[in-house]
């Protein structure tokens, strides 16, 4: 019987090893900490009918939607970000949406992928820069204490629209010690493919967040004295925008169950 | 009778004024020096059948193909880079290609544009950073002496392929005084939307240029003692790649007759 995989194994593995463990069904958990030093990605799969405008939306809004790769129409291999990989099988959990509503979770997209139609977008995610923050001495309590989570919020900051795709920016908030905010800005600014520098620091009202308890996901647990709320553009934005556009069909990863790419944090191979 | 427009007028005008002078037929010359401080762009128009893979080619090869805007399918307004503009009429000279061969030059694309099909790509060009080099004390002789031109070369550096679009990088060469090369790298590196920092400095053989007289365009006139050959990724690359892919139909600007966008050199509005 195959030995059970531990999360600590995942960190030591290459991106390809993590993807293979997922593809073979040996790992179904989140990819947090997997293939350390490699960019992880949000997945959005759309029909070619909507893919062109969504592509435009991503380049117009690079902070929430940093493009790591876009597959050819009908081809499930992200040849740039991970040659040999397959976006239908290499994520540990997927979500299916129809007409803007969540329908169900599935373990792969083999039954629903259309070879003449579907396009996979891999968009950078902030899991990638959290490692860099921690290794530069900036504590992220939710990485150690699973009872703490990142909080994700809707803002009033408009995205640049493209066709059907329009809406407001979604952000993730991290509580950063006051004396480390500047350093956090500097470090994350180095990783534009993982959302880059914050979009806002401090007063949440200024970006339309009137109640810090009113999250899209995550439970707000008060800021400690000596901590500042720092807000980064979030990869939930494109999903949120695609849902409110009422796209007939969209497949995505499940939160935390990301695509692990071969790309280094600076986007190089 | 309308007064004749001088090139010196163009520099003082806004991007919109330059585009209007072109649209109304009052200016048919190159846009060199026009709307100082605004990004100028290469234009590539393709059918929607090829636009998706070309879009992918551009994001895979951001140095030769920095995307300023991509129009919606069939819509000739580049809403991000220049709201209200029209890529069919706002360039002073266009070139039409069929099946990989040049067919003719035209003054506008009104007769050939298809409202259900064509997509316009606006890709940053190096005219934009030449101003920045000059204003930082780096002389570019071809800006003052029209008998000197930039030289454009085919290299052996492969681009990352996307579908039909594959080929080697095209570069432009500028002779830079040895003691100013470092400064030229620093300055152009600030403008990734205008091809950014050089791709090569010095020996042309290292990038497959065996004879400096063997240009794609421009006439090589020997390097002065004390000058270094500096090579930047060139916006001719995507045209060259699209031509060798044998795309049935492509429209572009004529060299030097660029689209003048509203975007500042850093891509901001």
Coordinates of C-alpha atoms in Angstrom, one line a residue:
Chain A
X1 CA 0.0 0.0 0.0
X2 CA 1.3 3.4 -0.9
X3 CA 2.5 5.4 2.0
X4 CA 0.3 8.3 3.0
X5 CA 1.6 11.7 1.8
X6 CA 2.3 14.4 4.5
X7 CA 2.1 18.1 3.8
X8 CA 5.7 18.4 4.7
X9 CA 6.5 16.1 1.8
X10 CA 4.8 18.5 -0.6
X11 CA 7.1 21.4 0.3
X12 CA 10.2 19.4 -0.7
X13 CA 8.7 18.1 -4.0
X14 CA 9.1 19.6 -7.4
X15 CA 6.0 21.1 -9.0
X16 CA 5.8 18.1 -11.3
X17 CA 5.8 15.7 -8.3
X18 CA 3.0 17.6 -6.6
X19 CA 1.0 17.6 -9.8
X20 CA 1.6 13.8 -10.3
X21 CA 0.5 13.1 -6.7
X22 CA -2.7 15.0 -7.4
X23 CA -3.3 13.5 -10.8
X24 CA -2.9 10.0 -9.5
X25 CA -5.4 10.7 -6.7
X26 CA -2.8 10.3 -3.9
X27 CA -3.2 13.9 -2.7
X28 CA -6.6 15.7 -2.5
X29 CA -5.8 18.4 0.0
X30 CA -4.8 22.0 -0.5
X31 CA -1.5 22.9 -2.1
X32 CA -0.4 25.3 0.5
X33 CA 3.4 25.1 0.9
X34 CA 3.7 22.7 -2.0
X35 CA 6.8 22.9 -4.3
X36 CA 8.2 25.8 -2.4
X37 CA 9.5 28.6 -4.6
X38 CA 7.2 27.8 -7.5
X39 CA 4.2 30.0 -8.5
X40 CA 0.8 28.6 -7.7
X41 CA -2.2 29.6 -9.8
X42 CA -5.9 30.1 -9.8
X43 CA -7.6 28.3 -12.6
X44 CA -10.5 29.7 -14.7
X45 CA -11.9 27.6 -17.6
X46 CA -14.2 29.2 -20.0
X47 CA -15.7 28.5 -23.5
X48 CA -13.9 30.1 -26.4
X49 CA -17.0 32.3 -26.8
X50 CA -16.0 34.2 -23.7
X51 CA -12.3 33.5 -23.5
X52 CA -11.2 36.4 -25.7
X53 CA -12.9 39.1 -23.6
X54 CA -11.8 37.4 -20.4
X55 CA -8.2 37.5 -21.7
X56 CA -8.6 41.2 -22.3
X57 CA -10.0 41.7 -18.8
X58 CA -6.9 40.0 -17.4
X59 CA -4.5 42.3 -19.2
X60 CA -6.5 45.3 -18.2
X61 CA -6.5 44.3 -14.6
X62 CA -3.0 42.8 -14.0
X63 CA -3.0 43.2 -10.2
X64 CA -5.9 40.8 -9.6
X65 CA -5.3 38.8 -12.7
X66 CA -1.6 38.2 -13.4
X67 CA -1.5 35.8 -16.3
X68 CA 0.9 32.8 -15.9
X69 CA -0.5 30.9 -18.9
X70 CA -3.5 30.6 -21.2
X71 CA -4.0 27.3 -23.0
X72 CA -4.7 27.1 -26.7
X73 CA -8.4 26.6 -27.5
X74 CA -9.4 23.1 -26.5
X75 CA -5.9 22.1 -25.4
X76 CA -5.6 21.3 -21.7
X77 CA -1.8 21.5 -21.5
X78 CA -0.4 24.8 -20.2
X79 CA 2.7 24.6 -22.3
X80 CA 4.4 27.7 -21.0
X81 CA 3.8 27.4 -17.2
X82 CA 4.1 23.6 -16.9
X83 CA 4.8 21.6 -20.1
X84 CA 3.3 18.1 -19.8
X85 CA 0.7 19.2 -17.2
X86 CA -3.0 19.0 -17.7
X87 CA -5.4 21.5 -16.2
X88 CA -8.2 18.9 -16.2
X89 CA -6.5 16.6 -13.8
X90 CA -3.7 18.3 -12.0
X91 CA -5.6 20.2 -9.4
X92 CA -6.9 18.5 -6.3
X93 CA -10.4 19.9 -6.3
X94 CA -12.5 21.8 -8.9
X95 CA -15.7 23.8 -8.8
X96 CA -18.3 23.9 -11.5
X97 CA -20.5 27.0 -12.1
X98 CA -23.4 27.4 -14.5
X99 CA -25.1 30.7 -15.3
X100 CA -23.3 32.5 -12.5
X101 CA -24.2 29.9 -9.8
X102 CA -22.1 27.2 -8.0
X103 CA -23.3 23.7 -9.0
X104 CA -20.9 21.2 -7.6
X105 CA -17.3 20.2 -6.7
X106 CA -15.5 17.5 -8.7
X107 CA -12.1 15.8 -8.6
X108 CA -11.3 16.4 -12.2
X109 CA -12.6 18.0 -15.4
X110 CA -12.3 15.0 -17.7
X111 CA -16.0 14.5 -18.2
X112 CA -16.8 18.2 -18.8
X113 CA -13.9 19.5 -20.8
X114 CA -14.7 20.0 -24.5
X115 CA -11.7 19.6 -26.9
X116 CA -12.9 22.1 -29.4
X117 CA -14.0 24.8 -27.0
X118 CA -12.5 25.2 -23.5
X119 CA -9.6 27.4 -22.6
X120 CA -7.8 27.3 -19.2
X121 CA -6.5 30.5 -17.7
X122 CA -3.8 30.2 -15.0
X123 CA -3.6 33.4 -12.9
X124 CA -1.0 34.0 -10.2
X125 CA -2.1 33.7 -6.6
X126 CA -0.9 35.1 -3.3
X127 CA 0.0 31.8 -1.8
X128 CA 3.2 32.3 -3.7
X129 CA 4.3 35.5 -2.0
X130 CA 3.3 34.3 1.5
X131 CA 6.4 32.1 1.6
X132 CA 8.5 35.1 0.7
X133 CA 6.9 37.2 3.5
X134 CA 7.5 34.5 6.1
X135 CA 11.1 33.9 5.0
X136 CA 11.7 37.6 5.3
X137 CA 10.6 37.7 8.9
X138 CA 7.0 38.9 8.4
X139 CA 4.7 36.7 10.5
X140 CA 1.5 35.5 8.9
X141 CA -0.5 33.9 11.7
X142 CA -2.8 32.0 9.5
X143 CA 0.1 30.0 8.2
X144 CA 0.7 28.6 11.7
X145 CA -2.7 28.7 13.3
X146 CA -5.4 27.1 11.2
X147 CA -8.0 28.8 13.3
X148 CA -6.9 32.1 11.7
X149 CA -7.6 32.7 8.0
X150 CA -7.1 35.3 5.4
X151 CA -10.1 37.6 5.1
X152 CA -11.3 38.3 1.6
X153 CA -13.4 41.4 0.9
X154 CA -15.4 43.1 -1.9
X155 CA -14.1 46.7 -2.4
X156 CA -15.6 49.7 -4.2
X157 CA -12.6 49.9 -6.6
X158 CA -13.8 49.4 -10.1
X159 CA -11.9 47.0 -12.5
X160 CA -11.4 48.1 -16.1
X161 CA -14.2 46.4 -18.0
X162 CA -13.8 44.1 -21.0
X163 CA -17.0 43.0 -22.8
X164 CA -19.3 41.2 -20.4
X165 CA -16.6 41.2 -17.7
X166 CA -16.9 44.1 -15.3
X167 CA -17.1 44.6 -11.6
X168 CA -15.2 45.6 -8.5
X169 CA -11.9 44.5 -7.1
X170 CA -11.8 41.8 -4.5
X171 CA -8.9 42.0 -2.0
X172 CA -7.3 39.8 0.6
X173 CA -6.4 41.3 4.0
X174 CA -3.4 40.4 6.1
X175 CA -2.7 41.9 9.5
X176 CA 0.9 43.0 9.4
X177 CA 2.9 44.4 12.4
X178 CA 3.2 48.2 11.9
X179 CA 7.0 48.2 11.7
X180 CA 7.0 45.6 9.0
X181 CA 4.4 47.1 6.6
X182 CA 7.0 48.9 4.5
X183 CA 9.0 45.7 4.2
X184 CA 5.9 43.7 3.2
X185 CA 5.2 46.3 0.5
X186 CA 8.8 46.0 -0.8
X187 CA 8.8 42.2 -0.8
X188 CA 5.4 41.6 -2.4
X189 CA 6.2 44.4 -4.9
X190 CA 8.9 42.0 -6.3
X191 CA 6.2 39.5 -7.3
X192 CA 3.8 41.1 -9.8
X193 CA 2.8 37.5 -10.9
X194 CA 1.5 36.9 -7.3
X195 CA -0.5 40.1 -7.2
X196 CA 2.5 42.4 -6.3
X197 CA 2.4 45.3 -3.9
X198 CA -0.7 46.0 -1.8
X199 CA -3.5 48.1 -3.4
X200 CA -4.4 49.7 0.0
X201 CA -2.9 50.1 3.5
X202 CA -4.9 51.0 6.6
X203 CA -8.4 52.4 6.8
X204 CA -10.8 49.9 5.1
X205 CA -13.5 52.5 4.7
X206 CA -11.4 54.2 2.0
X207 CA -11.9 51.2 -0.3
X208 CA -15.5 50.7 0.5
X209 CA -15.2 48.1 3.3
X210 CA -17.5 49.4 6.0
X211 CA -17.6 46.4 8.2
X212 CA -14.5 44.2 8.6
X213 CA -16.7 41.3 9.7
X214 CA -18.5 41.4 6.3
X215 CA -16.1 39.1 4.5
X216 CA -16.5 37.1 1.3
X217 CA -14.5 34.3 2.9
X218 CA -12.5 34.0 6.2
X219 CA -13.5 35.1 9.7
X220 CA -12.2 38.5 10.8
X221 CA -10.6 38.3 14.3
X222 CA -9.8 41.9 15.2
X223 CA -6.5 43.6 14.5
X224 CA -4.0 43.4 17.4
X225 CA -2.7 46.6 18.7
X226 CA 0.4 47.3 16.7
X227 CA -1.0 45.7 13.5
X228 CA -2.1 47.4 10.3
X229 CA -4.6 46.0 7.8
X230 CA -2.9 45.6 4.5
X231 CA -5.0 44.8 1.4
X232 CA -3.8 42.9 -1.7
X233 CA -5.6 42.4 -5.0
X234 CA -7.1 38.9 -4.9
X235 CA -7.4 36.2 -7.5
X236 CA -11.1 35.8 -6.5
X237 CA -11.7 38.9 -8.5
X238 CA -11.9 37.3 -12.0
X239 CA -14.1 34.5 -10.7
X240 CA -16.4 37.0 -9.0
X241 CA -16.5 39.1 -12.2
X242 CA -17.2 36.1 -14.4
X243 CA -20.0 34.9 -12.1
X244 CA -21.7 38.3 -12.1
X245 CA -21.5 38.4 -15.9
X246 CA -23.7 35.3 -15.8
X247 CA -21.3 33.3 -18.0
X248 CA -23.2 30.0 -18.9
X249 CA -20.4 27.8 -17.8
X250 CA -17.2 28.2 -15.8
X251 CA -14.9 25.8 -14.1
X252 CA -12.4 26.9 -11.4
X253 CA -10.1 25.4 -8.7
X254 CA -11.5 25.2 -5.2
X255 CA -10.0 27.8 -2.8
X256 CA -6.6 26.6 -1.7
X257 CA -6.5 23.8 -4.2
X258 CA -4.3 25.6 -6.7
X259 CA -2.4 24.6 -9.9
X260 CA 1.3 24.3 -9.0
X261 CA 3.3 25.7 -11.9
X262 CA 6.9 25.1 -12.9
X263 CA 7.6 28.9 -12.9
X264 CA 9.8 30.5 -10.3
X265 CA 8.3 33.4 -8.3
X266 CA 9.7 35.9 -10.8
X267 CA 7.9 34.0 -13.6
X268 CA 11.1 32.6 -15.0
X269 CA 11.5 28.9 -15.9
Chain B
X1 CA -7.0 77.0 -46.4
X2 CA -5.8 75.0 -43.4
X3 CA -2.3 75.9 -42.4
X4 CA 0.3 73.2 -43.1
X5 CA 1.2 71.1 -40.0
X6 CA 4.9 71.0 -39.0
X7 CA 6.5 68.1 -37.1
X8 CA 7.3 70.6 -34.3
X9 CA 3.6 71.1 -33.8
X10 CA 3.1 67.3 -33.4
X11 CA 5.4 67.2 -30.3
X12 CA 3.4 69.8 -28.5
X13 CA 0.0 68.3 -29.3
X14 CA -1.9 65.8 -27.2
X15 CA -2.2 62.3 -28.4
X16 CA -5.9 63.0 -29.4
X17 CA -4.9 66.0 -31.4
X18 CA -2.3 64.0 -33.3
X19 CA -4.8 61.2 -34.0
X20 CA -7.4 63.8 -35.2
X21 CA -4.9 65.4 -37.6
X22 CA -4.2 62.0 -39.0
X23 CA -7.9 60.9 -39.1
X24 CA -8.9 64.1 -41.0
X25 CA -6.0 63.6 -43.5
X26 CA -4.1 66.7 -42.4
X27 CA -1.1 64.6 -41.4
X28 CA 0.2 61.6 -43.4
X29 CA 3.8 61.6 -42.2
X30 CA 5.5 59.5 -39.5
X31 CA 4.6 60.0 -35.8
X32 CA 8.1 60.4 -34.7
X33 CA 8.2 62.9 -31.8
X34 CA 4.4 63.3 -31.7
X35 CA 2.5 63.8 -28.4
X36 CA 5.8 63.7 -26.4
X37 CA 5.5 61.5 -23.3
X38 CA 2.8 59.2 -24.7
X39 CA 3.3 55.6 -25.7
X40 CA 3.2 55.0 -29.4
X41 CA 2.2 51.6 -30.7
X42 CA 2.7 49.0 -33.4
X43 CA -0.7 47.9 -34.9
X44 CA -1.4 44.3 -35.9
X45 CA -5.0 43.5 -37.1
X46 CA -6.0 39.8 -37.4
X47 CA -9.1 37.8 -37.9
X48 CA -10.6 36.3 -34.7
X49 CA -9.6 32.9 -36.0
X50 CA -6.0 33.8 -35.3
X51 CA -6.3 36.5 -32.7
X52 CA -6.4 34.1 -29.7
X53 CA -3.2 32.4 -30.4
X54 CA -1.5 35.7 -31.3
X55 CA -2.7 37.1 -28.0
X56 CA -1.0 34.1 -26.3
X57 CA 2.1 34.7 -28.4
X58 CA 2.3 38.3 -27.1
X59 CA 2.0 37.3 -23.4
X60 CA 4.6 34.6 -23.9
X61 CA 7.0 37.1 -25.5
X62 CA 6.5 40.4 -23.6
X63 CA 9.8 42.0 -24.6
X64 CA 9.1 42.2 -28.3
X65 CA 5.3 42.3 -27.9
X66 CA 4.3 44.5 -24.9
X67 CA 0.5 44.7 -25.0
X68 CA -0.9 48.3 -24.7
X69 CA -4.4 47.2 -25.8
X70 CA -6.4 44.6 -27.6
X71 CA -9.8 45.6 -29.1
X72 CA -12.9 43.5 -28.6
X73 CA -13.7 41.3 -31.6
X74 CA -15.0 43.5 -34.5
X75 CA -14.7 46.7 -32.5
X76 CA -12.1 49.2 -33.7
X77 CA -12.0 51.3 -30.6
X78 CA -9.0 50.7 -28.3
X79 CA -11.0 51.5 -25.1
X80 CA -8.1 51.2 -22.7
X81 CA -5.2 52.8 -24.5
X82 CA -7.2 55.6 -26.2
X83 CA -11.0 55.8 -25.6
X84 CA -12.8 57.3 -28.6
X85 CA -9.9 56.4 -31.0
X86 CA -10.3 54.2 -34.1
X87 CA -7.6 51.8 -35.2
X88 CA -9.0 51.9 -38.8
X89 CA -8.4 55.6 -39.3
X90 CA -6.1 57.0 -36.7
X91 CA -2.7 55.9 -38.2
X92 CA -1.2 57.7 -41.1
X93 CA -0.3 54.7 -43.2
X94 CA -1.2 51.1 -43.2
X95 CA 0.1 47.9 -44.9
X96 CA -2.0 45.0 -46.0
X97 CA -0.6 41.5 -46.1
X98 CA -2.2 38.4 -47.6
X99 CA -0.9 34.8 -47.1
X100 CA 2.4 36.1 -45.6
X101 CA 3.1 38.6 -48.5
X102 CA 2.9 42.4 -48.6
X103 CA 0.1 43.5 -50.9
X104 CA -0.3 47.3 -50.7
X105 CA -0.2 50.4 -48.6
X106 CA -3.5 52.2 -47.8
X107 CA -4.5 55.4 -45.9
X108 CA -7.1 53.7 -43.8
X109 CA -8.7 50.3 -43.1
X110 CA -12.4 51.4 -43.5
X111 CA -12.9 49.3 -46.6
X112 CA -11.3 46.1 -45.3
X113 CA -12.3 46.0 -41.7
X114 CA -14.9 43.4 -40.8
X115 CA -17.2 44.3 -37.9
X116 CA -17.8 40.6 -36.9
X117 CA -14.2 39.5 -37.2
X118 CA -11.2 41.8 -36.9
X119 CA -9.2 42.4 -33.8
X120 CA -6.6 45.2 -33.3
X121 CA -3.5 44.6 -31.2
X122 CA -1.6 47.7 -30.1
X123 CA 1.9 46.7 -29.0
X124 CA 4.4 49.2 -27.5
X125 CA 7.3 50.5 -29.7
X126 CA 10.7 51.8 -29.0
X127 CA 10.0 55.3 -30.4
X128 CA 8.6 55.9 -26.9
X129 CA 11.9 55.3 -25.1
X130 CA 14.1 57.1 -27.6
X131 CA 12.7 60.4 -26.2
X132 CA 13.7 59.2 -22.7
X133 CA 17.2 58.3 -23.8
X134 CA 17.8 61.7 -25.5
X135 CA 16.4 63.7 -22.6
X136 CA 18.8 61.7 -20.3
X137 CA 21.8 62.8 -22.3
X138 CA 22.2 59.7 -24.5
X139 CA 22.6 60.8 -28.1
X140 CA 20.8 58.9 -30.8
X141 CA 22.3 60.2 -34.0
X142 CA 19.3 59.0 -36.2
X143 CA 17.0 61.4 -34.4
X144 CA 19.0 64.4 -35.7
X145 CA 20.5 63.1 -38.9
X146 CA 18.0 61.6 -41.2
X147 CA 20.7 59.9 -43.2
X148 CA 21.3 57.7 -40.2
X149 CA 18.7 55.1 -39.3
X150 CA 18.1 52.4 -36.7
X151 CA 19.2 49.0 -38.0
X152 CA 16.8 46.1 -37.5
X153 CA 18.1 42.5 -37.5
X154 CA 16.9 38.9 -37.3
X155 CA 18.5 37.0 -34.4
X156 CA 18.8 33.3 -33.6
X157 CA 16.9 33.8 -30.3
X158 CA 13.8 31.7 -30.4
X159 CA 10.5 33.2 -29.3
X160 CA 8.1 31.1 -27.2
X161 CA 5.7 29.6 -29.7
X162 CA 1.9 29.8 -29.5
X163 CA -0.1 27.8 -32.1
X164 CA 0.9 28.9 -35.6
X165 CA 3.0 31.7 -34.3
X166 CA 6.6 30.8 -33.9
X167 CA 9.9 32.2 -35.0
X168 CA 13.0 34.1 -33.9
X169 CA 13.3 37.5 -32.2
X170 CA 13.9 40.6 -34.3
X171 CA 16.0 43.3 -32.6
X172 CA 16.8 47.0 -33.2
X173 CA 20.4 48.1 -32.8
X174 CA 21.5 51.5 -31.5
X175 CA 25.1 52.6 -31.3
X176 CA 25.6 53.9 -27.7
X177 CA 28.7 55.6 -26.4
X178 CA 30.6 53.1 -24.2
X179 CA 30.3 55.2 -21.1
X180 CA 26.6 55.6 -21.4
X181 CA 25.6 52.0 -22.0
X182 CA 24.8 51.3 -18.3
X183 CA 22.6 54.4 -18.2
X184 CA 20.8 53.4 -21.4
X185 CA 20.1 49.9 -19.8
X186 CA 18.8 51.6 -16.7
X187 CA 16.5 54.1 -18.5
X188 CA 15.0 51.7 -21.0
X189 CA 14.5 49.1 -18.2
X190 CA 12.0 51.5 -16.8
X191 CA 9.8 51.2 -19.8
X192 CA 8.7 47.5 -20.2
X193 CA 5.8 48.7 -22.4
X194 CA 8.4 50.1 -24.9
X195 CA 10.5 46.9 -25.0
X196 CA 12.3 47.6 -21.8
X197 CA 16.0 46.9 -21.2
X198 CA 18.2 45.6 -24.0
X199 CA 18.3 41.9 -24.8
X200 CA 22.0 42.0 -25.8
X201 CA 25.0 44.3 -25.5
X202 CA 28.1 44.0 -27.7
X203 CA 29.1 41.1 -29.9
X204 CA 26.4 40.6 -32.5
X205 CA 27.6 37.0 -33.3
X206 CA 26.4 35.8 -30.0
X207 CA 22.8 36.4 -31.1
X208 CA 23.3 35.1 -34.6
X209 CA 24.0 38.3 -36.4
X210 CA 27.1 37.4 -38.5
X211 CA 27.1 40.5 -40.8
X212 CA 26.0 43.8 -39.4
X213 CA 25.3 45.0 -43.0
X214 CA 22.7 42.2 -43.3
X215 CA 19.7 44.2 -41.9
X216 CA 16.0 43.8 -42.2
X217 CA 15.7 47.5 -42.4
X218 CA 18.1 50.4 -42.0
X219 CA 21.6 50.8 -43.4
X220 CA 24.5 50.0 -41.1
X221 CA 27.2 52.7 -41.0
X222 CA 30.0 51.3 -38.9
X223 CA 30.3 51.7 -35.1
X224 CA 32.4 54.7 -34.1
X225 CA 35.4 54.0 -31.9
X226 CA 34.0 54.4 -28.4
X227 CA 30.5 53.1 -29.3
X228 CA 28.9 49.8 -28.3
X229 CA 26.2 48.0 -30.3
X230 CA 23.1 47.7 -28.0
X231 CA 20.2 45.5 -29.1
X232 CA 16.6 45.9 -28.0
X233 CA 13.6 43.5 -28.7
X234 CA 11.8 45.0 -31.7
X235 CA 8.0 45.3 -32.5
X236 CA 8.8 44.0 -36.0
X237 CA 9.0 40.5 -34.3
X238 CA 5.2 39.9 -34.1
X239 CA 4.7 41.0 -37.8
X240 CA 7.6 38.8 -38.9
X241 CA 6.3 35.8 -37.0
X242 CA 2.7 36.4 -38.3
X243 CA 4.0 36.6 -41.9
X244 CA 6.0 33.4 -41.6
X245 CA 3.0 31.7 -40.2
X246 CA 1.3 32.4 -43.5
X247 CA -1.7 34.0 -41.9
X248 CA -4.3 34.6 -44.7
X249 CA -4.8 38.2 -43.8
X250 CA -3.0 40.8 -41.6
X251 CA -3.1 44.6 -41.5
X252 CA -0.3 46.6 -39.8
X253 CA 0.9 50.2 -39.6
X254 CA 3.7 51.2 -41.9
X255 CA 7.1 51.6 -40.2
X256 CA 7.3 54.9 -38.3
X257 CA 3.6 55.6 -38.8
X258 CA 2.5 54.5 -35.3
X259 CA -0.7 54.6 -33.3
X260 CA -0.3 57.4 -30.7
X261 CA -2.0 56.3 -27.5
X262 CA -3.2 58.3 -24.5
X263 CA -1.0 56.2 -22.1
X264 CA 2.0 57.7 -20.4
X265 CA 5.4 55.9 -20.8
X266 CA 4.8 53.8 -17.7
X267 CA 1.4 52.6 -19.1
X268 CA -0.7 54.8 -16.8
X269 CA -3.5 57.0 -18.0

